CSV table of C-alpha atoms in Angstrom, one decimal:
chain,number,residue,atom,x,y,z
A,1,UNK,CA,-62.5,-5.2,-9.7
A,2,UNK,CA,-60.2,-8.0,-10.8
A,3,UNK,CA,-57.5,-9.4,-8.8
A,4,UNK,CA,-54.0,-7.7,-9.0
A,5,UNK,CA,-51.0,-10.1,-10.3
A,6,UNK,CA,-47.6,-9.2,-9.7
A,7,UNK,CA,-46.2,-9.2,-13.4
A,8,UNK,CA,-42.3,-8.9,-12.6
A,9,UNK,CA,-40.0,-11.9,-13.3
A,10,UNK,CA,-38.8,-14.2,-10.5
A,11,UNK,CA,-35.4,-14.3,-9.4
A,12,UNK,CA,-34.4,-17.8,-11.6
A,13,UNK,CA,-36.3,-15.9,-14.5
A,14,UNK,CA,-33.8,-13.2,-14.2
A,15,UNK,CA,-31.4,-12.4,-17.5
A,16,UNK,CA,-28.2,-13.5,-16.6
A,17,UNK,CA,-26.5,-10.3,-17.2
A,18,UNK,CA,-28.6,-8.4,-14.8
A,19,UNK,CA,-27.5,-11.3,-11.9
A,20,UNK,CA,-24.1,-11.0,-13.1
A,21,UNK,CA,-24.2,-6.9,-12.1
A,22,UNK,CA,-25.6,-8.1,-9.0
A,23,UNK,CA,-23.6,-10.7,-7.8
A,24,UNK,CA,-20.5,-8.2,-8.9
A,25,UNK,CA,-21.1,-7.0,-5.4
A,26,UNK,CA,-20.8,-10.3,-3.1
A,27,UNK,CA,-17.6,-11.5,-1.8
A,28,UNK,CA,-16.0,-14.8,-2.4
A,29,UNK,CA,-17.8,-16.1,0.9
A,30,UNK,CA,-21.4,-14.5,0.0
A,31,UNK,CA,-21.3,-15.7,-3.9
A,32,UNK,CA,-20.4,-19.7,-2.9
A,33,UNK,CA,-24.3,-20.5,-1.5
A,34,UNK,CA,-25.7,-18.2,-4.3
A,35,UNK,CA,-23.6,-20.4,-7.0
A,36,UNK,CA,-25.2,-23.1,-5.5
A,37,UNK,CA,-29.3,-22.4,-5.7
A,38,UNK,CA,-29.8,-23.3,-9.5
A,39,UNK,CA,-28.0,-23.4,-13.0
A,40,UNK,CA,-29.1,-20.3,-14.2
A,41,UNK,CA,-27.4,-18.5,-11.0
A,42,UNK,CA,-24.3,-20.5,-11.0
A,43,UNK,CA,-23.5,-19.7,-14.7
A,44,UNK,CA,-24.1,-16.2,-13.8
A,45,UNK,CA,-22.1,-16.5,-10.5
A,46,UNK,CA,-18.9,-18.0,-13.3
A,47,UNK,CA,-19.0,-15.0,-15.7
A,48,UNK,CA,-15.7,-13.6,-16.3
A,49,UNK,CA,-16.8,-10.4,-15.5
A,50,UNK,CA,-16.7,-11.2,-11.5
A,51,UNK,CA,-13.8,-13.3,-12.1
A,52,UNK,CA,-11.6,-11.3,-14.5
A,53,UNK,CA,-9.4,-10.3,-11.5
A,54,UNK,CA,-9.3,-12.4,-8.3
A,55,UNK,CA,-7.0,-10.6,-5.5
A,56,UNK,CA,-6.0,-12.5,-2.8
A,57,UNK,CA,-4.0,-9.7,-1.2
A,58,UNK,CA,-5.3,-9.7,1.9
A,59,UNK,CA,-4.5,-13.3,2.4
A,60,UNK,CA,-1.4,-14.0,4.6
A,61,UNK,CA,0.1,-16.9,6.3
A,62,UNK,CA,0.6,-17.9,9.5
A,63,UNK,CA,4.6,-17.9,9.6
A,64,UNK,CA,7.6,-17.8,11.5
A,65,UNK,CA,11.0,-17.0,10.0
A,66,UNK,CA,13.8,-19.8,10.7
A,67,UNK,CA,17.5,-20.1,10.0
A,68,UNK,CA,17.0,-23.5,8.1
A,69,UNK,CA,15.8,-23.6,4.3
A,70,UNK,CA,13.3,-22.7,3.6
A,71,UNK,CA,13.6,-20.2,6.4
A,72,UNK,CA,10.1,-19.8,7.2
A,73,UNK,CA,7.9,-22.2,9.3
A,74,UNK,CA,4.0,-21.6,8.3
A,75,UNK,CA,1.1,-23.5,10.5
A,76,UNK,CA,-0.6,-26.1,9.0
A,77,UNK,CA,-4.0,-24.3,9.8
A,78,UNK,CA,-3.0,-21.5,7.1
A,79,UNK,CA,-2.4,-24.5,4.6
A,80,UNK,CA,-5.8,-25.4,4.9
A,81,UNK,CA,-7.3,-22.5,4.9
A,82,UNK,CA,-5.7,-21.5,1.9
A,83,UNK,CA,-6.6,-24.8,0.1
A,84,UNK,CA,-10.5,-24.7,1.4
A,85,UNK,CA,-10.3,-20.9,-0.2
A,86,UNK,CA,-9.0,-21.9,-3.3
A,87,UNK,CA,-11.2,-24.9,-4.0
A,88,UNK,CA,-13.8,-22.4,-3.7
A,89,UNK,CA,-12.7,-19.7,-6.0
A,90,UNK,CA,-11.3,-22.2,-8.3
A,91,UNK,CA,-14.4,-24.2,-8.5
A,92,UNK,CA,-16.9,-20.7,-8.5
A,93,UNK,CA,-15.0,-19.2,-11.2
A,94,UNK,CA,-14.6,-22.2,-13.5
A,95,UNK,CA,-11.3,-21.1,-15.5
A,96,UNK,CA,-12.3,-17.6,-15.9
A,97,UNK,CA,-9.8,-15.7,-13.7
A,98,UNK,CA,-7.6,-13.9,-15.8
A,99,UNK,CA,-5.9,-11.9,-13.3
A,100,UNK,CA,-4.5,-13.3,-10.1
A,101,UNK,CA,-2.9,-11.3,-7.1
A,102,UNK,CA,-1.1,-13.1,-4.0
A,103,UNK,CA,0.2,-10.8,-0.9
A,104,UNK,CA,4.0,-11.0,-0.4
A,105,UNK,CA,3.8,-13.2,3.0
A,106,UNK,CA,1.8,-15.5,1.7
A,107,UNK,CA,3.9,-18.9,1.6
A,108,UNK,CA,2.4,-21.7,-0.4
A,109,UNK,CA,3.5,-24.8,-1.5
A,110,UNK,CA,4.2,-26.6,-5.0
A,111,UNK,CA,0.5,-28.4,-4.4
A,112,UNK,CA,-1.4,-24.9,-4.1
A,113,UNK,CA,0.1,-23.7,-7.2
A,114,UNK,CA,-0.7,-27.1,-9.3
A,115,UNK,CA,-4.2,-26.6,-8.1
A,116,UNK,CA,-4.5,-22.9,-9.3
A,117,UNK,CA,-2.2,-23.5,-12.6
A,118,UNK,CA,-4.6,-26.3,-13.5
A,119,UNK,CA,-7.9,-24.3,-12.8
A,120,UNK,CA,-6.9,-21.2,-14.4
A,121,UNK,CA,-5.5,-22.0,-17.8
A,122,UNK,CA,-6.3,-18.3,-19.1
A,123,UNK,CA,-4.4,-16.5,-17.1
A,124,UNK,CA,-2.6,-13.2,-18.3
A,125,UNK,CA,-1.3,-11.5,-15.4
A,126,UNK,CA,0.2,-13.1,-12.0
A,127,UNK,CA,1.0,-11.3,-9.0
A,128,UNK,CA,3.5,-13.9,-7.2
A,129,UNK,CA,3.5,-14.9,-3.1
A,130,UNK,CA,6.3,-15.7,-1.5
A,131,UNK,CA,9.2,-18.2,-3.3
A,132,UNK,CA,10.5,-19.9,-0.2
A,133,UNK,CA,8.3,-23.1,-0.2
A,134,UNK,CA,7.9,-23.4,-4.1
A,135,UNK,CA,10.5,-25.4,-5.9
A,136,UNK,CA,11.9,-24.8,-9.5
A,137,UNK,CA,9.7,-27.9,-10.9
A,138,UNK,CA,6.7,-26.2,-9.3
A,139,UNK,CA,6.7,-22.8,-10.5
A,140,UNK,CA,8.0,-23.9,-14.2
A,141,UNK,CA,5.3,-26.6,-14.3
A,142,UNK,CA,2.9,-23.6,-13.4
A,143,UNK,CA,4.3,-21.8,-16.0
A,144,UNK,CA,4.0,-24.3,-18.4
A,145,UNK,CA,0.3,-24.1,-18.1
A,146,UNK,CA,-0.2,-20.3,-18.5
A,147,UNK,CA,0.9,-19.8,-22.2
A,148,UNK,CA,-1.5,-16.8,-22.3
A,149,UNK,CA,0.8,-14.9,-19.5
A,150,UNK,CA,1.7,-11.5,-20.2
A,151,UNK,CA,2.5,-10.3,-17.0
A,152,UNK,CA,4.7,-11.3,-13.8
A,153,UNK,CA,4.9,-9.5,-10.3
A,154,UNK,CA,7.5,-11.6,-8.5
A,155,UNK,CA,9.7,-11.5,-5.5
A,156,UNK,CA,13.4,-11.6,-6.3
A,157,UNK,CA,15.0,-14.9,-6.4
A,158,UNK,CA,18.6,-16.8,-5.9
A,159,UNK,CA,18.9,-17.5,-9.5
A,160,UNK,CA,16.3,-16.3,-12.0
A,161,UNK,CA,17.8,-17.8,-15.6
A,162,UNK,CA,15.4,-20.6,-15.3
A,163,UNK,CA,12.2,-18.7,-14.5
A,164,UNK,CA,13.0,-16.4,-17.7
A,165,UNK,CA,13.7,-19.2,-19.7
A,166,UNK,CA,10.5,-21.1,-19.3
A,167,UNK,CA,8.7,-18.2,-19.9
A,168,UNK,CA,9.9,-17.4,-23.2
A,169,UNK,CA,9.7,-20.9,-24.2
A,170,UNK,CA,6.1,-20.8,-22.7
A,171,UNK,CA,4.3,-17.5,-22.6
A,172,UNK,CA,5.0,-16.2,-25.9
A,173,UNK,CA,2.8,-13.0,-25.8
A,174,UNK,CA,5.0,-12.2,-22.1
A,175,UNK,CA,5.4,-7.9,-22.2
A,176,UNK,CA,5.6,-6.9,-18.6
A,177,UNK,CA,7.6,-7.8,-15.6
A,178,UNK,CA,8.0,-6.3,-12.3
A,179,UNK,CA,10.8,-7.7,-9.7
A,180,UNK,CA,10.7,-6.7,-5.9
A,181,UNK,CA,13.6,-7.1,-4.2
A,182,UNK,CA,17.0,-7.4,-5.3
A,183,UNK,CA,18.4,-6.5,-8.8
A,184,UNK,CA,21.9,-7.4,-10.0
A,185,UNK,CA,23.7,-8.3,-13.3
A,186,UNK,CA,22.6,-11.9,-13.2
A,187,UNK,CA,19.1,-11.1,-13.5
A,188,UNK,CA,19.7,-8.5,-15.7
A,189,UNK,CA,21.6,-10.7,-18.2
A,190,UNK,CA,19.0,-13.4,-17.8
A,191,UNK,CA,15.9,-10.7,-19.1
A,192,UNK,CA,18.1,-9.8,-22.2
A,193,UNK,CA,19.1,-13.0,-22.9
A,194,UNK,CA,15.6,-14.7,-22.9
A,195,UNK,CA,13.3,-12.0,-22.8
A,196,UNK,CA,14.7,-9.6,-25.8
A,197,UNK,CA,11.4,-8.6,-26.4
A,198,UNK,CA,10.3,-7.4,-23.4
A,199,UNK,CA,8.1,-4.1,-23.2
A,200,UNK,CA,7.8,-3.3,-19.5
A,201,UNK,CA,9.8,-3.6,-16.5
A,202,UNK,CA,9.8,-2.1,-12.8
A,203,UNK,CA,12.3,-2.3,-10.1
A,204,UNK,CA,10.4,-0.2,-8.4
A,205,UNK,CA,11.5,-0.2,-4.5
A,206,UNK,CA,14.1,-3.0,-5.4
A,207,UNK,CA,18.2,-2.9,-4.5
A,208,UNK,CA,19.9,-2.5,-8.1
A,209,UNK,CA,23.2,-2.5,-9.2
A,210,UNK,CA,24.4,0.4,-11.9
A,211,UNK,CA,26.2,-2.0,-13.4
A,212,UNK,CA,22.4,-4.0,-14.0
A,213,UNK,CA,20.6,-0.5,-14.9
A,214,UNK,CA,23.4,-0.3,-17.4
A,215,UNK,CA,23.1,-4.1,-19.1
A,216,UNK,CA,19.6,-3.4,-19.5
A,217,UNK,CA,19.6,0.1,-21.0
A,218,UNK,CA,22.7,-1.3,-23.7
A,219,UNK,CA,20.9,-4.5,-24.3
A,220,UNK,CA,17.3,-4.2,-24.5
A,221,UNK,CA,16.8,-2.7,-27.5
A,222,UNK,CA,12.9,-3.9,-27.7
A,223,UNK,CA,12.0,-2.4,-23.6
A,224,UNK,CA,9.5,0.7,-23.8
A,225,UNK,CA,8.9,1.1,-20.4
A,226,UNK,CA,11.5,1.0,-16.8
A,227,UNK,CA,10.5,2.2,-13.6
A,228,UNK,CA,13.7,2.5,-11.2
A,229,UNK,CA,11.5,4.9,-8.7
A,230,UNK,CA,12.7,4.6,-5.2
A,231,UNK,CA,15.5,1.6,-5.9
A,232,UNK,CA,18.4,2.0,-3.9
A,233,UNK,CA,21.3,2.3,-6.3
A,234,UNK,CA,24.6,1.3,-5.8
A,235,UNK,CA,27.9,0.2,-7.3
A,236,UNK,CA,30.6,-1.4,-5.9
A,237,UNK,CA,34.4,0.8,-5.6
A,238,UNK,CA,37.8,0.4,-4.9
A,239,UNK,CA,38.0,-2.5,-1.3
A,240,UNK,CA,34.9,-3.8,-2.7
A,241,UNK,CA,32.8,-1.0,-0.8
A,242,UNK,CA,29.4,-0.3,-1.6
A,243,UNK,CA,29.0,3.0,-2.9
A,244,UNK,CA,24.9,4.3,-3.3
A,245,UNK,CA,24.0,6.4,-6.3
A,246,UNK,CA,22.0,9.5,-5.4
A,247,UNK,CA,21.7,11.3,-9.0
A,248,UNK,CA,22.0,9.4,-12.5
A,249,UNK,CA,24.8,10.8,-14.2
A,250,UNK,CA,24.3,12.2,-17.9
A,251,UNK,CA,25.4,9.1,-19.5
A,252,UNK,CA,22.9,7.3,-18.1
A,253,UNK,CA,19.6,9.5,-18.6
A,254,UNK,CA,21.2,9.6,-22.2
A,255,UNK,CA,20.7,6.2,-22.6
A,256,UNK,CA,17.5,6.3,-20.7
A,257,UNK,CA,16.2,9.2,-23.1
A,258,UNK,CA,15.4,6.3,-26.0
A,259,UNK,CA,12.6,4.8,-23.5
A,260,UNK,CA,9.0,6.0,-24.0
A,261,UNK,CA,8.7,6.1,-20.3
A,262,UNK,CA,11.3,6.3,-17.8
A,263,UNK,CA,10.7,6.7,-14.0
A,264,UNK,CA,13.1,7.3,-11.5
A,265,UNK,CA,13.6,8.8,-8.0
A,266,UNK,CA,16.7,8.9,-5.6
A,267,UNK,CA,15.7,11.7,-3.2
A,268,UNK,CA,16.9,11.8,0.0
A,269,UNK,CA,13.3,13.9,0.2
A,270,UNK,CA,11.1,11.4,-1.0
A,271,UNK,CA,9.5,9.2,1.7
A,272,UNK,CA,9.7,6.3,-0.4
A,273,UNK,CA,13.5,6.5,-0.7
A,274,UNK,CA,14.1,7.2,2.8
A,275,UNK,CA,12.5,3.7,3.7
A,276,UNK,CA,14.5,2.3,1.1
A,277,UNK,CA,17.4,3.6,2.8
A,278,UNK,CA,16.4,2.9,6.5
A,279,UNK,CA,15.5,-0.7,5.2
A,280,UNK,CA,19.1,-0.7,3.4
A,281,UNK,CA,17.8,-1.6,-0.3
A,282,UNK,CA,15.4,-4.6,0.6
A,283,UNK,CA,12.3,-2.9,1.4
A,284,UNK,CA,10.5,-4.4,4.9
A,285,UNK,CA,7.1,-3.7,3.2
A,286,UNK,CA,5.2,-5.1,6.7
A,287,UNK,CA,6.5,-1.7,8.6
A,288,UNK,CA,3.9,0.5,6.5
A,289,UNK,CA,0.9,0.9,5.0
A,290,UNK,CA,-1.2,-1.9,3.7
A,291,UNK,CA,-1.6,-0.3,0.4
A,292,UNK,CA,2.4,0.4,0.0
A,293,UNK,CA,3.4,-2.6,-1.9
A,294,UNK,CA,0.7,-2.6,-4.1
A,295,UNK,CA,1.7,0.9,-5.7
A,296,UNK,CA,3.6,1.4,-9.0
A,297,UNK,CA,4.5,4.5,-11.3
A,298,UNK,CA,3.7,2.4,-14.4
A,299,UNK,CA,-0.4,2.3,-14.5
A,300,UNK,CA,-0.6,-0.9,-16.0
A,301,UNK,CA,1.3,-2.5,-13.0
A,302,UNK,CA,-0.6,-0.4,-10.5
A,303,UNK,CA,-2.3,-2.6,-8.3
A,304,UNK,CA,-5.0,-0.4,-7.0
A,305,UNK,CA,-7.4,-0.4,-4.2
A,306,UNK,CA,-8.2,-4.5,-3.1
A,307,UNK,CA,-10.5,-6.4,-4.8
A,308,UNK,CA,-13.8,-7.4,-3.6
A,309,UNK,CA,-14.1,-10.8,-3.8
A,310,UNK,CA,-11.6,-11.3,-1.4
A,311,UNK,CA,-12.2,-8.0,1.1
A,312,UNK,CA,-11.8,-7.7,4.4
A,313,UNK,CA,-15.2,-8.7,5.4
A,314,UNK,CA,-14.1,-12.3,3.5
A,315,UNK,CA,-10.6,-12.4,5.3
A,316,UNK,CA,-12.1,-11.7,8.9
A,317,UNK,CA,-14.7,-14.6,8.2
A,318,UNK,CA,-12.4,-17.1,6.7
A,319,UNK,CA,-9.7,-16.0,9.4
A,320,UNK,CA,-7.8,-19.2,11.4
A,321,UNK,CA,-9.4,-19.3,14.5
């Protein structure tokens, strides 16, 4: 009998699309050494199918709240950990990240944001981390680089006009915005002034003034989708007292009826609404389920499950000792 010979392909000769399917099952820690095996594997590891969404939703800073600006102190080891993880991710992804998701308790600095924006020029969707240590210059510089940005989820900020103005100037296809925190007349005016073509806006679980809501409904002619589910709606009445609105009146509902989709829930029997009331309009996300902050009634803004690239195993392997 003749000698049997193995007729299959060697690993280094496998088709790129097959390698991509295999490598999609790996997290960042596992992917790093694989990307260094050979040129073909390096190419497969950088494929856009792997890197379209880079979800750092499990990555948090080790921090302490303080009374002085920026009202937060972050352990230097957390900063170094973040820098190390970003270097690996940006190196392997080779500019192919189109969606970046960060945890609300990740306190990055300008240098981190600068590093990311330089190496992810085709970003289309960004879920921002906390603002505390990011300067006006830092965020504006990043937005200028992200000309293809279409969607932004952001914590509330004290002076929103400059960000809305920079988005309008730099991101011509911008269409979706989600604000997590407080939303007042200044914020509504900034959006209406600088982003009049905005299509989708979610204020889910935010503290919203009725005057700001009405401003949006009266001035955002191109808005198609609005989510105010579980918001703490209020208005200022006599003596400066705040009055919570538990049910929208007919006039407001009539104005909202022109929208393609309008989500609203201010029910005392709703668990999310109960949490908003208990937290006095500023949701303490850390008190609740890990997935709760990621949800949204607007399907295009819902973050669904945590991504594979930075899963629980990867988070544990990169944790600060």
